[in-house]
Structures are given as structure tokens and as C-alpha cells.
XYZ file of C-alpha atoms in Angstrom:
180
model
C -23.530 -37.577 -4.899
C -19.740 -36.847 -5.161
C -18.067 -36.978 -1.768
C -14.254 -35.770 -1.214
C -13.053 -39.026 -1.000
C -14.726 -40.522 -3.688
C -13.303 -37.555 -5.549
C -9.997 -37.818 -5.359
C -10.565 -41.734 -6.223
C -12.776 -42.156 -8.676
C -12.569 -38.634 -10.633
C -15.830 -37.117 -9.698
C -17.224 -34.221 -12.131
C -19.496 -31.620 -11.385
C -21.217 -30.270 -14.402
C -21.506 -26.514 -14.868
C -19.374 -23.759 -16.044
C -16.542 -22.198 -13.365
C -17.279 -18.588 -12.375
C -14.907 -15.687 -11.214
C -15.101 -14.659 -7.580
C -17.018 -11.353 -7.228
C -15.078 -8.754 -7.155
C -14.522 -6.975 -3.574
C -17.423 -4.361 -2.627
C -15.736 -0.687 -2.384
C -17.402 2.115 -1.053
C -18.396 5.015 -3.347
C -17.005 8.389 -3.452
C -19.788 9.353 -1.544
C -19.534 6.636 1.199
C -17.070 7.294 4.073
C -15.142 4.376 5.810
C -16.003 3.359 9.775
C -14.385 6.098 11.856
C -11.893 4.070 13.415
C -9.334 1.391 12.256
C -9.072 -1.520 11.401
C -10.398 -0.897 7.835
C -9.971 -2.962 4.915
C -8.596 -2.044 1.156
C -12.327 -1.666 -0.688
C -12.930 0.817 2.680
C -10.178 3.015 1.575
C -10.158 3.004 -2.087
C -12.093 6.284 -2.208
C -10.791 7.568 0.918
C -6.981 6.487 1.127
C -6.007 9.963 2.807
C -7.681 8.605 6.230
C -4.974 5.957 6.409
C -2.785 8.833 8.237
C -3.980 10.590 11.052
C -3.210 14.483 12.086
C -0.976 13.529 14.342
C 0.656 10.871 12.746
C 1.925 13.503 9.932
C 2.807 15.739 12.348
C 5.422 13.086 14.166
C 6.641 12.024 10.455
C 6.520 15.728 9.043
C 4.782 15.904 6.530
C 1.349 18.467 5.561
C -2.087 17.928 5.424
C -2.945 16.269 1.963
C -4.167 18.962 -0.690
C -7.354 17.930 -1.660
C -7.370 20.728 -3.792
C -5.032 19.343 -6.153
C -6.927 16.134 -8.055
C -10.133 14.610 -7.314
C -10.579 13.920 -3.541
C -12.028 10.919 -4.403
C -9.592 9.177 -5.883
C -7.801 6.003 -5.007
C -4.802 6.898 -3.861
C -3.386 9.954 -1.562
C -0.322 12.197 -1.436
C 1.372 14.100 1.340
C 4.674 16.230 0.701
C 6.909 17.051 4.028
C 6.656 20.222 5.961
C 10.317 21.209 4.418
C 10.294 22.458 0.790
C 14.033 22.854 0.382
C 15.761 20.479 -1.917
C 15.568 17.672 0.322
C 11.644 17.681 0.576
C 9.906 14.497 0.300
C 6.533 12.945 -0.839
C 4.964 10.201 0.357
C 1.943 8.328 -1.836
C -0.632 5.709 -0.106
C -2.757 3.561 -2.711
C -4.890 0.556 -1.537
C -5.608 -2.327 -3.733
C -7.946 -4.620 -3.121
C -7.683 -6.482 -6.820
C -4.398 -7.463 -7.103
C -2.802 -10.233 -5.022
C 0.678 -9.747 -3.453
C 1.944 -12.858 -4.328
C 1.781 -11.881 -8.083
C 2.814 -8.691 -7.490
C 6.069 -9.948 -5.347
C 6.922 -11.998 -8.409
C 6.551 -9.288 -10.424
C 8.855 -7.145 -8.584
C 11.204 -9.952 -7.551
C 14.440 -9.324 -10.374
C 13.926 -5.002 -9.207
C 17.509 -4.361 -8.146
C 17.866 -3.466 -4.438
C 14.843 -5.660 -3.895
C 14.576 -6.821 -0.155
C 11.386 -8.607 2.230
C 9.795 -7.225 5.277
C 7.365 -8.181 7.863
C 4.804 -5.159 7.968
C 2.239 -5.461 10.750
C 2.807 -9.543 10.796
C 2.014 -9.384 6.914
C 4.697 -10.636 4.335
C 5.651 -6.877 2.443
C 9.174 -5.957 0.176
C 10.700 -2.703 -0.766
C 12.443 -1.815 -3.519
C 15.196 0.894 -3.063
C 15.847 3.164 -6.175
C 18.415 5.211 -6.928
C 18.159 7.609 -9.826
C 21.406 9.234 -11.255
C 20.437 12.740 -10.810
C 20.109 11.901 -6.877
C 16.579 11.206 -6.404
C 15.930 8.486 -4.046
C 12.359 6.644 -3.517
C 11.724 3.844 -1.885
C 8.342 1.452 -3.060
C 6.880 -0.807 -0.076
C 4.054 -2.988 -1.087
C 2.378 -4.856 1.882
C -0.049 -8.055 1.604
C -3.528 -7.443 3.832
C -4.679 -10.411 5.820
C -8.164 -9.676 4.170
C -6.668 -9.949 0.647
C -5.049 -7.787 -1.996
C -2.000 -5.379 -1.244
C -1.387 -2.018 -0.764
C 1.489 0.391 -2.304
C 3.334 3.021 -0.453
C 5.887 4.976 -1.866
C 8.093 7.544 -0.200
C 9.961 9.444 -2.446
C 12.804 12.444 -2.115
C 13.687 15.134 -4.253
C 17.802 15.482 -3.441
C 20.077 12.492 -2.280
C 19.426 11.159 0.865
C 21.063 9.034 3.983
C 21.685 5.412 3.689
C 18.607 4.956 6.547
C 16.269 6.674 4.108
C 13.957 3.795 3.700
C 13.824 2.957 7.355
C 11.745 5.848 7.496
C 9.096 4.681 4.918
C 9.043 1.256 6.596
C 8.262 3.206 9.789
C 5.261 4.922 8.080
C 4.215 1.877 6.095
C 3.816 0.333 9.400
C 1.795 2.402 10.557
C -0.601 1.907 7.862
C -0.237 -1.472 7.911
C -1.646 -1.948 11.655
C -4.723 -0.205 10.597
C -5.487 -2.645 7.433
C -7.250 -5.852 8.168
């Protein structure tokens, strides 16, 4: 019998091949998560449009999602603002459970106008982007004290304010205090 100490002294083995962990259980399409929050990533895969409640669109302004448009099953959701002028935005929620943030922080890292956050007491970064026609979209992703990340994106059609993204970190908040 290999004890830790012994280990780390005398170079126990164990025999035996080294298996993945499994990979998280997500409910089906046909599986809805718990009614109320806290849920985690593999909860929302197939339901990432109950992230945002009625009312929470209607303080941020933006619709309904169309679940007409796309499967709604799949694993990530879509809201557009109330206004559909040039300046309209759209927002995107997608939860993932497989991916660590860690790798995808270094990943991201070298993005110009890369910056940290603190999202619901979890370690997050944004990435502001700036496209020469005037677009503007701002990418949050957010670690999950349960594991994996999640990716917001809020997006805008015409050029916007320099507080732009203070508005997605609002919303990305939000979601993030209703992830464990």
C-alpha cells in the first residue's frame, strides 16, 4: 500500500491506465432546467434563453428571443433590442460547460483592447472590438464556480459611446449571479 508520504519519497506507482474525467451531464432538448436560479452550464445548454428573465429584457431593452428563427433547442440564445434603427443591438448568451476559462483567457490574452473583470465574484475579461465600418461588439467570457465558462456577446450595428461595454458587463452580470 502506497501512502502520500511514502509517495512523494520513495516514487510510488499505481498500475493501470489514466482515464478522462466524464464529461459534464447536460440536459436534453427535451429536459427543462429547475425553475429558479442558480443553474449550472450543462442546465442551460439546451435552454440558454432562460438565463434572462421578462423583466430583465424589458429594463435592458431588448425583445423576447425568436424562437422561430433556428432550433429552440440549441445551445446558445439571441435577443436584438426593442430599437431597429441603425443603432440596434444584439446580444448572444452561450454556456459552456467543456471548455475551461483558464485556456480560453490565454487564448484570448494578445486580443487588442483585452481587459479583466470580476463577474459575480468569478474571474471574467472582455474584449472590445472595433470594426472600421463602425460596428462595435463587445465579447465577455465569465469562469463558473462549477466549472467551464460562458460567452456573452453584445454587439451593435452603428458606432456607439465610449460606455458601450459597461452595458454588456451590466447584463453579463446578471447572468453571472444566476450560474453556479
Amino acid at each position: 500500500m502506497c501512502f502520500a508520504v511514502a509517495a512523494g519519497l520513495s516514487g510510488c506507482e499505481k498500475s493501470g491506465t489514466a482515464t478522462p474525467a466524464p464529461a459534464p451531464a447536460v440536459l436534453g432538448p427535451d429536459t427543462s432546467p429547475p425553475p429558479n436560479p442558480p443553474w449550472t452550464l450543462p442546465q442551460l445548454v439546451y435552454h440558454p434563453c432562460t438565463v434572462l428573465e421578462v423583466d430583465d429584457l424589458a429594463r435592458f431593452g431588448f425583445a423576447a428571443p425568436d424562437q422561430s428563427s433556428g432550433s429552440p433547442h440549441s445551445s446558445y440564445c439571441q435577443w436584438l433590442s426593442l430599437d431597429s434603427g441603425p443603432g440596434q443591438v444584439r446580444m448572444f448568451f452561450a454556456p459552456d460547460p467543456w471548455h475551461r476559462y483558464r485556456d480560453l483567457e490565454q487564448l484570448h490574452r494578445s486580443a487588442a483592447n483585452y481587459r479583466t473583470l470580476t463577474l459575480a465574484a468569478q474571474p471574467a475579461f472582455l474584449i472590445d472590438e472595433h470594426s472600421e465600418n463602425g460596428q462595435r461588439n463587445c465579447r465577455i467570457w465569465a469562469a463558473v464556480a462549477s466549472g467551464g465558462a460562458f460567452e456573452f456577446e453584445y454587439a451593435a450595428t452603428a458606432a456607439e459611446p465610449d460606455d458601450f461595454c459597461d452595458e454588456a458587463t451590466a447584463i453579463a452580470t446578471v447572468i453571472a449571479r444566476r450560474i453556479n
